[in-house]
Short mmCIF file of C-alpha atoms in Angstrom, two decimals:
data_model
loop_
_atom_site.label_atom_id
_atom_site.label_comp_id
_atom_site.label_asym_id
_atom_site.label_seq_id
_atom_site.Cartn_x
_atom_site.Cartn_y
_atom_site.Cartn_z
CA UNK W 1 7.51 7.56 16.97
CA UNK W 2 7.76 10.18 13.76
CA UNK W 3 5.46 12.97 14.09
CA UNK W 4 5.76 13.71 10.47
CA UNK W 5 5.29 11.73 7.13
CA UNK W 6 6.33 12.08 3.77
CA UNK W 7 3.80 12.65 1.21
CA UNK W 8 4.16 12.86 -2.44
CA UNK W 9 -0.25 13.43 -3.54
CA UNK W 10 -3.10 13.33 -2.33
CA UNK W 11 -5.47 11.98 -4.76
CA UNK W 12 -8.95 13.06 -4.07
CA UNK W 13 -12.28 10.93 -5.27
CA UNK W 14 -10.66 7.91 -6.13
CA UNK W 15 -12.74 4.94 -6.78
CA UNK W 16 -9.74 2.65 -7.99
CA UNK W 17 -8.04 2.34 -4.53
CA UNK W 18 -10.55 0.19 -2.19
CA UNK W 19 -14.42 0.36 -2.12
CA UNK W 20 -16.80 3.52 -2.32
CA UNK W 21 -15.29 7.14 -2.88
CA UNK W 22 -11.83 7.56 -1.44
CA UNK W 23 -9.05 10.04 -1.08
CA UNK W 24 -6.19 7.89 -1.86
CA UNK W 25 -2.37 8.84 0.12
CA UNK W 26 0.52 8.48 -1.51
CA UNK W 27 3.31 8.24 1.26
CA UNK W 28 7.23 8.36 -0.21
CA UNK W 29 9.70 5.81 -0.12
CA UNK W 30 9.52 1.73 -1.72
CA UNK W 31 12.03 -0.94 -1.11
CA UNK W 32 11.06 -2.90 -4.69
CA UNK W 33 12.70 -1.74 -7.70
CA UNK W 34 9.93 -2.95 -10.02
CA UNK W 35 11.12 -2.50 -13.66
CA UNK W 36 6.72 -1.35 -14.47
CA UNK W 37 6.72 0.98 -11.40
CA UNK W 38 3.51 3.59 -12.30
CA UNK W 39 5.14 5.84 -9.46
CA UNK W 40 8.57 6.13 -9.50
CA UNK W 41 8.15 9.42 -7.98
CA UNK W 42 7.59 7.65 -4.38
CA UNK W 43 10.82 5.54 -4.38
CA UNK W 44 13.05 7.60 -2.96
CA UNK W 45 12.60 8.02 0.62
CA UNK W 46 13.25 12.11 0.92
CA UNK W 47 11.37 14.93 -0.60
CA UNK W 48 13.16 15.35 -3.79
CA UNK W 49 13.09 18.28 -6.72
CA UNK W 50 12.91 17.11 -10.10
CA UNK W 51 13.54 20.00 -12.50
CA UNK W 52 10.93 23.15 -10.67
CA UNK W 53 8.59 20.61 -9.00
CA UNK W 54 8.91 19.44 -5.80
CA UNK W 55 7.91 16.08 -5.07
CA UNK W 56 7.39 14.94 -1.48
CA UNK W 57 6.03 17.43 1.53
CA UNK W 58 6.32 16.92 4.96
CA UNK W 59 2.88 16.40 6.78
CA UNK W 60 1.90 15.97 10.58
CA UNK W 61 -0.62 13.43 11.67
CA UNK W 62 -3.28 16.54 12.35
CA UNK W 63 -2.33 17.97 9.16
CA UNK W 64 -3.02 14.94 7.11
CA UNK W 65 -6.11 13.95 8.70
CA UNK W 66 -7.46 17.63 8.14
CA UNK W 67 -7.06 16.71 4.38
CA UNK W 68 -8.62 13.25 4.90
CA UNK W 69 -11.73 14.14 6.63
CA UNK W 70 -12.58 17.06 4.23
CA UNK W 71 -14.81 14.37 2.12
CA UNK W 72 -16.06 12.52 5.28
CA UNK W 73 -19.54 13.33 3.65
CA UNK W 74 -18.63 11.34 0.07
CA UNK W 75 -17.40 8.45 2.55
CA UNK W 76 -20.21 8.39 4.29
CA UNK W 77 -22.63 7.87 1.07
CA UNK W 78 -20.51 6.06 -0.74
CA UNK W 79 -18.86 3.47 2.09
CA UNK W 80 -16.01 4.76 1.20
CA UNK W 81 -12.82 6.20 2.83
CA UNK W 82 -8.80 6.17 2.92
CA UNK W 83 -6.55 4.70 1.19
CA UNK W 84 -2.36 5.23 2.30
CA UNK W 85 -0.63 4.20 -0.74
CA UNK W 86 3.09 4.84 -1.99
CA UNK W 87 5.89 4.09 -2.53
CA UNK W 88 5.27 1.60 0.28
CA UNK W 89 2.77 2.90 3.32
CA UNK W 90 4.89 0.23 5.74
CA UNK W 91 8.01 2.46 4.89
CA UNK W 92 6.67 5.06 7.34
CA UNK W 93 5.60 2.71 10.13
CA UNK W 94 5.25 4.99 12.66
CA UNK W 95 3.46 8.00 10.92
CA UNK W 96 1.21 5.32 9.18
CA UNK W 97 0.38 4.10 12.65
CA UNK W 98 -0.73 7.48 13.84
CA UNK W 99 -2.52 8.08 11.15
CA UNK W 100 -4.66 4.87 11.23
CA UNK W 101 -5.22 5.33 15.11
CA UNK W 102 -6.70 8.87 14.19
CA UNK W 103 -8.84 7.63 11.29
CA UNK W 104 -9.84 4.72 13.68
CA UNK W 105 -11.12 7.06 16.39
CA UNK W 106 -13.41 8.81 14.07
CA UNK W 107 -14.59 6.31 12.05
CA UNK W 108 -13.02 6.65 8.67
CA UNK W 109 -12.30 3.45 6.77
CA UNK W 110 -9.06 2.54 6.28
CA UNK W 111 -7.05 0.63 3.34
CA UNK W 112 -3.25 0.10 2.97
CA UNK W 113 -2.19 -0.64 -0.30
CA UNK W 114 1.06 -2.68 0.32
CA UNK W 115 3.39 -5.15 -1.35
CA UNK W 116 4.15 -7.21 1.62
CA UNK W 117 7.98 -6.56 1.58
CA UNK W 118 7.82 -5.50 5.60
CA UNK W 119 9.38 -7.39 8.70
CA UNK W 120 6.15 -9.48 9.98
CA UNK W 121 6.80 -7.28 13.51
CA UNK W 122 5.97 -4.19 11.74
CA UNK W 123 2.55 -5.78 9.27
CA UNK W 124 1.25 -7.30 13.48
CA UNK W 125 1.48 -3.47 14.14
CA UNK W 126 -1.13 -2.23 12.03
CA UNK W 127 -3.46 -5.21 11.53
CA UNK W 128 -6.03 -4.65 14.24
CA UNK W 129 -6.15 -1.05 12.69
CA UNK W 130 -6.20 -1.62 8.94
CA UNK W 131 -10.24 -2.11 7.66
CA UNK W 132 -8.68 -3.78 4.51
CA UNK W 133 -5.25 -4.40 3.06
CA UNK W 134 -4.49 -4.30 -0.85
CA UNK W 135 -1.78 -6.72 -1.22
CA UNK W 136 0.39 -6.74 -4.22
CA UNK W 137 1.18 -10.12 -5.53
CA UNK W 138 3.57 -9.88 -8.37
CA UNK W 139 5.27 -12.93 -9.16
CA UNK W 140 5.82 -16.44 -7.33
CA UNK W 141 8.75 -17.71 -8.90
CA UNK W 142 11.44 -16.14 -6.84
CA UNK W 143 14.11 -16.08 -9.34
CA UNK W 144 11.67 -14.00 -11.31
CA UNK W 145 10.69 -11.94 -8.33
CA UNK W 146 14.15 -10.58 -7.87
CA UNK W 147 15.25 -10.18 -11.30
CA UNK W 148 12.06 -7.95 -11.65
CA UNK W 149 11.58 -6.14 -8.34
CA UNK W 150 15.17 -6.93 -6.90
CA UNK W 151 13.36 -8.23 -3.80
CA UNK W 152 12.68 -11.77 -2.57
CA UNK W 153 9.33 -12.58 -2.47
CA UNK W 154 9.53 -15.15 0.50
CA UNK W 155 8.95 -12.33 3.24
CA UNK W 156 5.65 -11.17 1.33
CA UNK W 157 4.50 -15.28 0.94
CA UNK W 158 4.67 -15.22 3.95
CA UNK W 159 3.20 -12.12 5.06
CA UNK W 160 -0.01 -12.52 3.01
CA UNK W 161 -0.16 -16.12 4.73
CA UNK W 162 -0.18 -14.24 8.22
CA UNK W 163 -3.06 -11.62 7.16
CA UNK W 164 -4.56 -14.43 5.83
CA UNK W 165 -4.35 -16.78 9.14
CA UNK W 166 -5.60 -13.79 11.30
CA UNK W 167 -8.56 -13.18 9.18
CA UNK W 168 -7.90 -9.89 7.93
CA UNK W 169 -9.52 -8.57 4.73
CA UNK W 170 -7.39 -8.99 1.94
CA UNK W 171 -7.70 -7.82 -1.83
CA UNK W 172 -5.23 -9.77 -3.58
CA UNK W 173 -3.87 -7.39 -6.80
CA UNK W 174 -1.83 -8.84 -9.66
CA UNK W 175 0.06 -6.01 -12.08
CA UNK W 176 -0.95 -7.78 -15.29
CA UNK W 177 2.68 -7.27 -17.09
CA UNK W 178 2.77 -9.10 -20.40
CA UNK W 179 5.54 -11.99 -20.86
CA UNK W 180 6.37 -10.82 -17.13
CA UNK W 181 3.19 -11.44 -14.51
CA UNK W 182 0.48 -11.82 -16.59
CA UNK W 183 1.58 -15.72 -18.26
CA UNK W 184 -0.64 -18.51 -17.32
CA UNK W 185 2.33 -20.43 -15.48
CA UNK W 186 2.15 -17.18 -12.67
CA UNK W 187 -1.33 -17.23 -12.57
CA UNK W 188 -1.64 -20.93 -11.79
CA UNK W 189 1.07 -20.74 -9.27
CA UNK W 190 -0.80 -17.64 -7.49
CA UNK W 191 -3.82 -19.97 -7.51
CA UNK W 192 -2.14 -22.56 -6.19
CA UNK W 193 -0.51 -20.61 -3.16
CA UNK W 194 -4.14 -18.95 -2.36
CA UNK W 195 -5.83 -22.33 -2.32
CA UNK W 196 -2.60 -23.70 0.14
CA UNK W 197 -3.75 -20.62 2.66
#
């Protein structure tokens, strides 16, 4: 299993990202090429440089965590806790793993923000260890899907129908794109698909 994981920010009193106060971890690499994307920066898979910047850093587990627990206090008042975002957290299986199993052992609450576009093998891994998922929900008509994220969506139906089956706390989170996700034909269809699960 990876030692190390990519990270690209480490966003510090979020409140946007889960409930409570949060320090919110953006981990590199996304297989969705989604044409509103509000972090292109964490597509690409390997630190890159763009222009003087660099944009991606190499963290251990111990590392990370040391970052994470730094606002255990604000947590603690606020119910809050840690959120690994991206790119896509299920990218870095293994790191993401390690992670969660040290933030389990301590007691920090954990959310992955994720769009579902994972083999089901890897989403059983870290069920049991994620507190609550985010799950991106974009689009249900899957010629739409790939035209706009140049993904199916059938693997992340049916992932959010397994998190679903096993119980797992799910926040369901809809871009709102105009003339793209946000027309009342998607949203019925989403509602549809919810109330079939």
């Amino acid at each position: 299993m990876s030692s190390t994981g990519i990270i690209f920010n480490i966003q510090r009193f979020s409140v946007n990202d889960g409930p409570g106060i949060r320090t919110t971890v953006f981990m590199k690499g996304c297989p969705l090429r989604c044409w509103w994307c509000h972090n292109p920066e964490g597509i690409g898979f390997e630190p890159e440089v763009n222009g003087r910047t660099g944009i991606g850093n190499y963290y251990t587990v111990d590392e990370l965590f040391e970052k994470i627990v730094k606002d255990r206090i604000f947590y603690e008042e606020s119910e809050g806790g840690v959120t690994f975002s991206g790119g896509e957290p299920l990218s870095q299986i293994d790191f993401l793993t390690k992670i969660l199993d040290k933030c389990n052992s301590t007691g920090v609450h954990t959310v992955v923000d994720t769009s579902g576009y994972v083999n089901k093998t890897l989403l059983k891994e870290i069920t049991d260890k994620t507190d609550l998922f985010l799950y991106d929900l974009k689009l249900m008509d899957p010629v739409q899907h790939l035209k706009f994220t140049e993904v199916s969506n059938t693997e992340i139906l049916d992932n959010l129908g397994y998190l679903l089956s096993k119980k797992a706390e799910v926040i369901i989170r809809i871009p709102m794109i105009p003339e793209i996700t946000a027309t009342i034909e998607n949203m019925k269809a989403i509602r549809d698909f919810l109330n079939k699960c």
